[in-house]
Amino acid sequence: MPDRKGMALIVARRQLTSVVKITSKKRHPELLTFRYGTSDDDGLQITDVDKFLIPNAGDATKVIKQKIFQQLEPTILEAAKQTAAVRDAAAAQVDAAGVQVDAAGSQVDAAGAQADAAGVQVDAAGAQADAAGVQVDAAGAQADAAAAQAQVDAAAAQVDAAGAQVDAISQVSGTASAADASSQVDTTAPCDEAQTIDSTAESEGAIAVATASYPPSEDGQQTDHK
């Protein structure tokens, strides 16, 4: 208002918190451009723009920035608190996840210990199986030796039986020879009163016949009796 010093006509009202950028040109530093809008992840969303010609624009810009920060401070503090809360919650979740990871690691270690123990048991079972196999092999060797000894004994028994048969045949042959020798009688020796009759000796298949001589008869002839 030219007629009133220090007074101005209000043409628009803007919230200080909606100011997102204040710029000026080097050639015209007193010409300030105010841009309004919002800020998000995609960048600045400009909704309105105002241009003011302000003497001593640098001092005015400082005062405006201070007012903007005063307006934004509670919001900034609240956002900082929310950010800190989110950060603390995330840290707590990370700690819980670390605890779960540690528990899982303990379970894995326990499972590994159980697997090692099972492996030791399997090794012991294998050793026992090997020992049992050795015993079975030894028993089989003993059985084979016993069977071989039985065969040797049977062969010895057969040899003894064959020897006994040979001995029996030898005895029979000796008896037959003795019988042949005893069946031969001396017919040239004279006999007094005893008469020698025909004798027949039988000894297991050998028969010997001898002719006996009697004393001469009254007519002086010798009679042979068979």
CSV table of C-alpha atoms in Angstrom, one decimal:
chain,number,residue,atom,x,y,z
A,1,MET,CA,0.0,0.0,0.0
A,2,PRO,CA,1.9,3.1,-1.2
A,3,ASP,CA,-0.1,5.4,1.0
A,4,ARG,CA,0.6,3.4,4.2
A,5,LYS,CA,4.2,2.7,5.0
A,6,GLY,CA,4.8,-0.8,6.3
A,7,MET,CA,1.4,-2.1,5.2
A,8,ALA,CA,0.7,-4.5,2.4
A,9,LEU,CA,-2.3,-6.0,0.7
A,10,ILE,CA,-2.8,-9.7,1.2
A,11,VAL,CA,-3.5,-11.5,-2.1
A,12,ALA,CA,-2.9,-15.1,-1.0
A,13,ARG,CA,-2.3,-17.1,2.1
A,14,ARG,CA,0.2,-20.0,2.1
A,15,GLN,CA,1.3,-22.3,4.9
A,16,LEU,CA,5.0,-22.0,5.7
A,17,THR,CA,5.2,-25.8,5.9
A,18,SER,CA,4.1,-26.1,2.2
A,19,VAL,CA,7.2,-24.1,1.0
A,20,VAL,CA,9.5,-26.6,-0.6
A,21,LYS,CA,11.9,-24.2,-2.4
A,22,ILE,CA,13.0,-20.5,-2.4
A,23,THR,CA,15.1,-19.3,-5.3
A,24,SER,CA,16.5,-16.1,-6.7
A,25,LYS,CA,18.4,-15.1,-9.8
A,26,LYS,CA,21.9,-13.6,-9.7
A,27,ARG,CA,20.9,-10.7,-11.9
A,28,HIS,CA,17.9,-9.9,-9.8
A,29,PRO,CA,18.6,-11.1,-6.2
A,30,GLU,CA,15.6,-9.1,-4.9
A,31,LEU,CA,13.2,-11.2,-7.0
A,32,LEU,CA,12.3,-14.3,-4.9
A,33,THR,CA,10.4,-17.3,-6.2
A,34,PHE,CA,8.5,-19.4,-3.7
A,35,ARG,CA,7.4,-22.9,-4.8
A,36,TYR,CA,4.8,-24.8,-2.8
A,37,GLY,CA,4.0,-28.4,-2.8
A,38,THR,CA,4.9,-31.8,-1.2
A,39,SER,CA,7.9,-34.0,-1.1
A,40,ASP,CA,7.7,-37.7,-1.5
A,41,ASP,CA,9.9,-40.6,-2.8
A,42,ASP,CA,9.3,-39.5,-6.4
A,43,GLY,CA,10.6,-36.0,-5.7
A,44,LEU,CA,9.0,-32.6,-5.3
A,45,GLN,CA,5.3,-32.2,-6.3
A,46,ILE,CA,4.9,-28.5,-7.1
A,47,THR,CA,1.3,-27.2,-6.6
A,48,ASP,CA,1.8,-23.4,-6.6
A,49,VAL,CA,4.4,-20.7,-7.4
A,50,ASP,CA,4.7,-17.1,-6.1
A,51,LYS,CA,7.2,-14.4,-7.0
A,52,PHE,CA,8.0,-11.4,-4.8
A,53,LEU,CA,10.2,-8.4,-5.3
A,54,ILE,CA,11.6,-7.8,-1.8
A,55,PRO,CA,14.3,-5.3,-0.9
A,56,ASN,CA,17.1,-6.8,1.1
A,57,ALA,CA,15.9,-10.2,-0.1
A,58,GLY,CA,18.8,-12.1,1.7
A,59,ASP,CA,17.6,-10.9,5.2
A,60,ALA,CA,14.0,-11.7,4.3
A,61,THR,CA,14.9,-15.1,3.1
A,62,LYS,CA,16.7,-15.9,6.4
A,63,VAL,CA,13.7,-14.8,8.5
A,64,ILE,CA,11.3,-16.9,6.3
A,65,LYS,CA,13.6,-20.0,6.7
A,66,GLN,CA,13.7,-19.6,10.5
A,67,LYS,CA,9.9,-19.4,10.6
A,68,ILE,CA,9.6,-22.5,8.3
A,69,PHE,CA,11.9,-24.5,10.6
A,70,GLN,CA,10.0,-23.4,13.7
A,71,GLN,CA,6.9,-24.7,12.0
A,72,LEU,CA,8.5,-27.9,10.9
A,73,GLU,CA,10.4,-28.7,14.1
A,74,PRO,CA,7.5,-30.6,15.8
A,75,THR,CA,6.9,-32.5,12.6
A,76,ILE,CA,10.6,-33.2,12.2
A,77,LEU,CA,10.9,-34.3,15.9
A,78,GLU,CA,7.9,-36.5,15.5
A,79,ALA,CA,9.3,-38.0,12.3
A,80,ALA,CA,12.6,-38.5,14.1
A,81,LYS,CA,10.9,-40.2,17.0
A,82,GLN,CA,9.0,-42.5,14.6
A,83,THR,CA,12.2,-43.2,12.7
A,84,ALA,CA,13.9,-44.1,16.0
A,85,ALA,CA,11.0,-46.3,17.0
A,86,VAL,CA,11.1,-48.1,13.7
A,87,ARG,CA,14.9,-48.4,14.0
A,88,ASP,CA,14.6,-49.8,17.5
A,89,ALA,CA,11.9,-52.3,16.4
A,90,ALA,CA,14.0,-53.4,13.5
A,91,ALA,CA,17.0,-53.8,15.8
A,92,ALA,CA,14.8,-55.9,18.2
A,93,GLN,CA,13.7,-58.1,15.3
A,94,VAL,CA,17.3,-58.5,14.2
A,95,ASP,CA,18.2,-59.5,17.8
A,96,ALA,CA,15.3,-62.0,17.9
A,97,ALA,CA,16.4,-63.4,14.5
A,98,GLY,CA,19.9,-63.7,15.9
A,99,VAL,CA,18.6,-65.6,18.9
A,100,GLN,CA,16.7,-67.9,16.6
A,101,VAL,CA,19.7,-68.4,14.4
A,102,ASP,CA,21.8,-69.3,17.6
A,103,ALA,CA,19.1,-71.7,18.7
A,104,ALA,CA,19.1,-73.3,15.2
A,105,GLY,CA,22.9,-73.5,15.3
A,106,SER,CA,22.6,-75.3,18.7
A,107,GLN,CA,20.1,-77.7,17.3
A,108,VAL,CA,22.4,-78.3,14.3
A,109,ASP,CA,25.3,-78.9,16.6
A,110,ALA,CA,23.2,-81.4,18.7
A,111,ALA,CA,22.1,-83.1,15.5
A,112,GLY,CA,25.7,-83.4,14.4
A,113,ALA,CA,26.6,-84.8,17.8
A,114,GLN,CA,23.8,-87.4,17.5
A,115,ALA,CA,25.0,-88.2,14.0
A,116,ASP,CA,28.5,-88.7,15.3
A,117,ALA,CA,27.2,-91.0,18.1
A,118,ALA,CA,25.2,-92.9,15.5
A,119,GLY,CA,28.3,-93.3,13.4
A,120,VAL,CA,30.2,-94.6,16.4
A,121,GLN,CA,27.5,-97.1,17.0
A,122,VAL,CA,27.4,-98.2,13.4
A,123,ASP,CA,31.2,-98.7,13.5
A,124,ALA,CA,30.9,-100.8,16.7
A,125,ALA,CA,28.1,-102.8,15.1
A,126,GLY,CA,30.4,-103.3,12.0
A,127,ALA,CA,33.2,-104.5,14.3
A,128,GLN,CA,30.9,-106.9,16.0
A,129,ALA,CA,29.7,-108.2,12.7
A,130,ASP,CA,33.3,-108.7,11.6
A,131,ALA,CA,34.1,-110.5,14.8
A,132,ALA,CA,31.0,-112.7,14.3
A,133,GLY,CA,32.1,-113.4,10.7
A,134,VAL,CA,35.6,-114.4,12.0
A,135,GLN,CA,33.9,-116.8,14.5
A,136,VAL,CA,31.7,-118.2,11.8
A,137,ASP,CA,34.8,-118.8,9.6
A,138,ALA,CA,36.6,-120.5,12.5
A,139,ALA,CA,33.6,-122.7,13.2
A,140,GLY,CA,33.4,-123.6,9.5
A,141,ALA,CA,37.2,-124.4,9.5
A,142,GLN,CA,36.6,-126.6,12.6
A,143,ALA,CA,33.7,-128.3,10.9
A,144,ASP,CA,35.8,-128.9,7.7
A,145,ALA,CA,38.6,-130.3,9.9
A,146,ALA,CA,36.1,-132.6,11.7
A,147,ALA,CA,34.7,-133.8,8.4
A,148,ALA,CA,38.2,-134.5,7.1
A,149,GLN,CA,39.1,-136.4,10.3
A,150,ALA,CA,35.9,-138.4,10.0
A,151,GLN,CA,36.8,-139.3,6.4
A,152,VAL,CA,40.3,-140.3,7.6
A,153,ASP,CA,38.9,-142.5,10.4
A,154,ALA,CA,36.5,-144.1,7.9
A,155,ALA,CA,39.3,-144.8,5.5
A,156,ALA,CA,41.4,-146.3,8.4
A,157,ALA,CA,38.5,-148.5,9.4
A,158,GLN,CA,38.2,-149.7,5.8
A,159,VAL,CA,41.9,-150.4,5.8
A,160,ASP,CA,41.6,-152.3,9.1
A,161,ALA,CA,38.7,-154.3,7.7
A,162,ALA,CA,40.7,-155.2,4.6
A,163,GLY,CA,43.6,-156.2,6.8
A,164,ALA,CA,41.4,-158.5,8.8
A,165,GLN,CA,40.1,-160.1,5.7
A,166,VAL,CA,43.6,-160.7,4.4
A,167,ASP,CA,44.6,-162.2,7.8
A,168,ALA,CA,41.5,-164.5,7.7
A,169,ILE,CA,42.4,-165.6,4.1
A,170,SER,CA,46.0,-166.3,5.2
A,171,GLN,CA,44.8,-168.4,8.2
A,172,VAL,CA,42.5,-170.4,5.9
A,173,SER,CA,45.4,-171.0,3.5
A,174,GLY,CA,47.7,-172.1,6.3
A,175,THR,CA,45.1,-174.5,7.7
A,176,ALA,CA,44.5,-176.0,4.3
A,177,SER,CA,48.2,-176.6,3.9
A,178,ALA,CA,48.5,-178.3,7.3
A,179,ALA,CA,45.5,-180.5,6.5
A,180,ASP,CA,47.2,-181.6,3.2
A,181,ALA,CA,50.4,-182.5,5.0
A,182,SER,CA,48.6,-184.5,7.8
A,183,SER,CA,46.5,-186.4,5.2
A,184,GLN,CA,49.6,-188.1,3.7
A,185,VAL,CA,50.2,-191.5,5.5
A,186,ASP,CA,53.3,-193.7,5.3
A,187,THR,CA,52.0,-197.0,3.8
A,188,THR,CA,55.3,-198.8,3.8
A,189,ALA,CA,55.5,-199.2,7.5
A,190,PRO,CA,54.2,-202.6,8.7
A,191,CYS,CA,51.2,-202.7,11.1
A,192,ASP,CA,50.9,-205.4,13.8
A,193,GLU,CA,47.4,-205.6,15.3
A,194,ALA,CA,46.3,-202.1,14.5
A,195,GLN,CA,44.5,-201.7,11.3
A,196,THR,CA,44.8,-198.6,9.3
A,197,ILE,CA,41.6,-197.7,7.5
A,198,ASP,CA,41.0,-195.4,4.8
A,199,SER,CA,40.8,-191.9,6.4
A,200,THR,CA,39.3,-188.8,4.9
A,201,ALA,CA,40.4,-185.4,6.2
A,202,GLU,CA,38.3,-182.4,5.4
A,203,SER,CA,39.5,-179.0,6.1
A,204,GLU,CA,37.7,-176.1,4.5
A,205,GLY,CA,37.6,-177.4,1.0
A,206,ALA,CA,40.8,-179.6,1.1
A,207,ILE,CA,40.2,-183.5,1.1
A,208,ALA,CA,43.0,-186.0,1.4
A,209,VAL,CA,42.5,-189.8,0.9
A,210,ALA,CA,45.1,-192.3,2.2
A,211,THR,CA,45.4,-196.1,1.5
A,212,ALA,CA,46.1,-198.3,4.6
A,213,SER,CA,48.0,-201.6,4.5
A,214,TYR,CA,46.9,-204.7,6.5
A,215,PRO,CA,49.1,-207.6,7.5
A,216,PRO,CA,49.3,-210.5,5.0
A,217,SER,CA,46.5,-213.1,5.1
A,218,GLU,CA,47.0,-216.8,5.7
A,219,ASP,CA,47.6,-217.5,2.1
A,220,GLY,CA,50.4,-215.0,2.0
A,221,GLN,CA,48.7,-212.3,0.0
A,222,GLN,CA,48.3,-208.7,1.1
A,223,THR,CA,44.9,-207.2,0.6
A,224,ASP,CA,44.3,-203.5,0.0
A,225,HIS,CA,41.3,-202.0,1.5
A,226,LYS,CA,40.0,-198.7,0.4
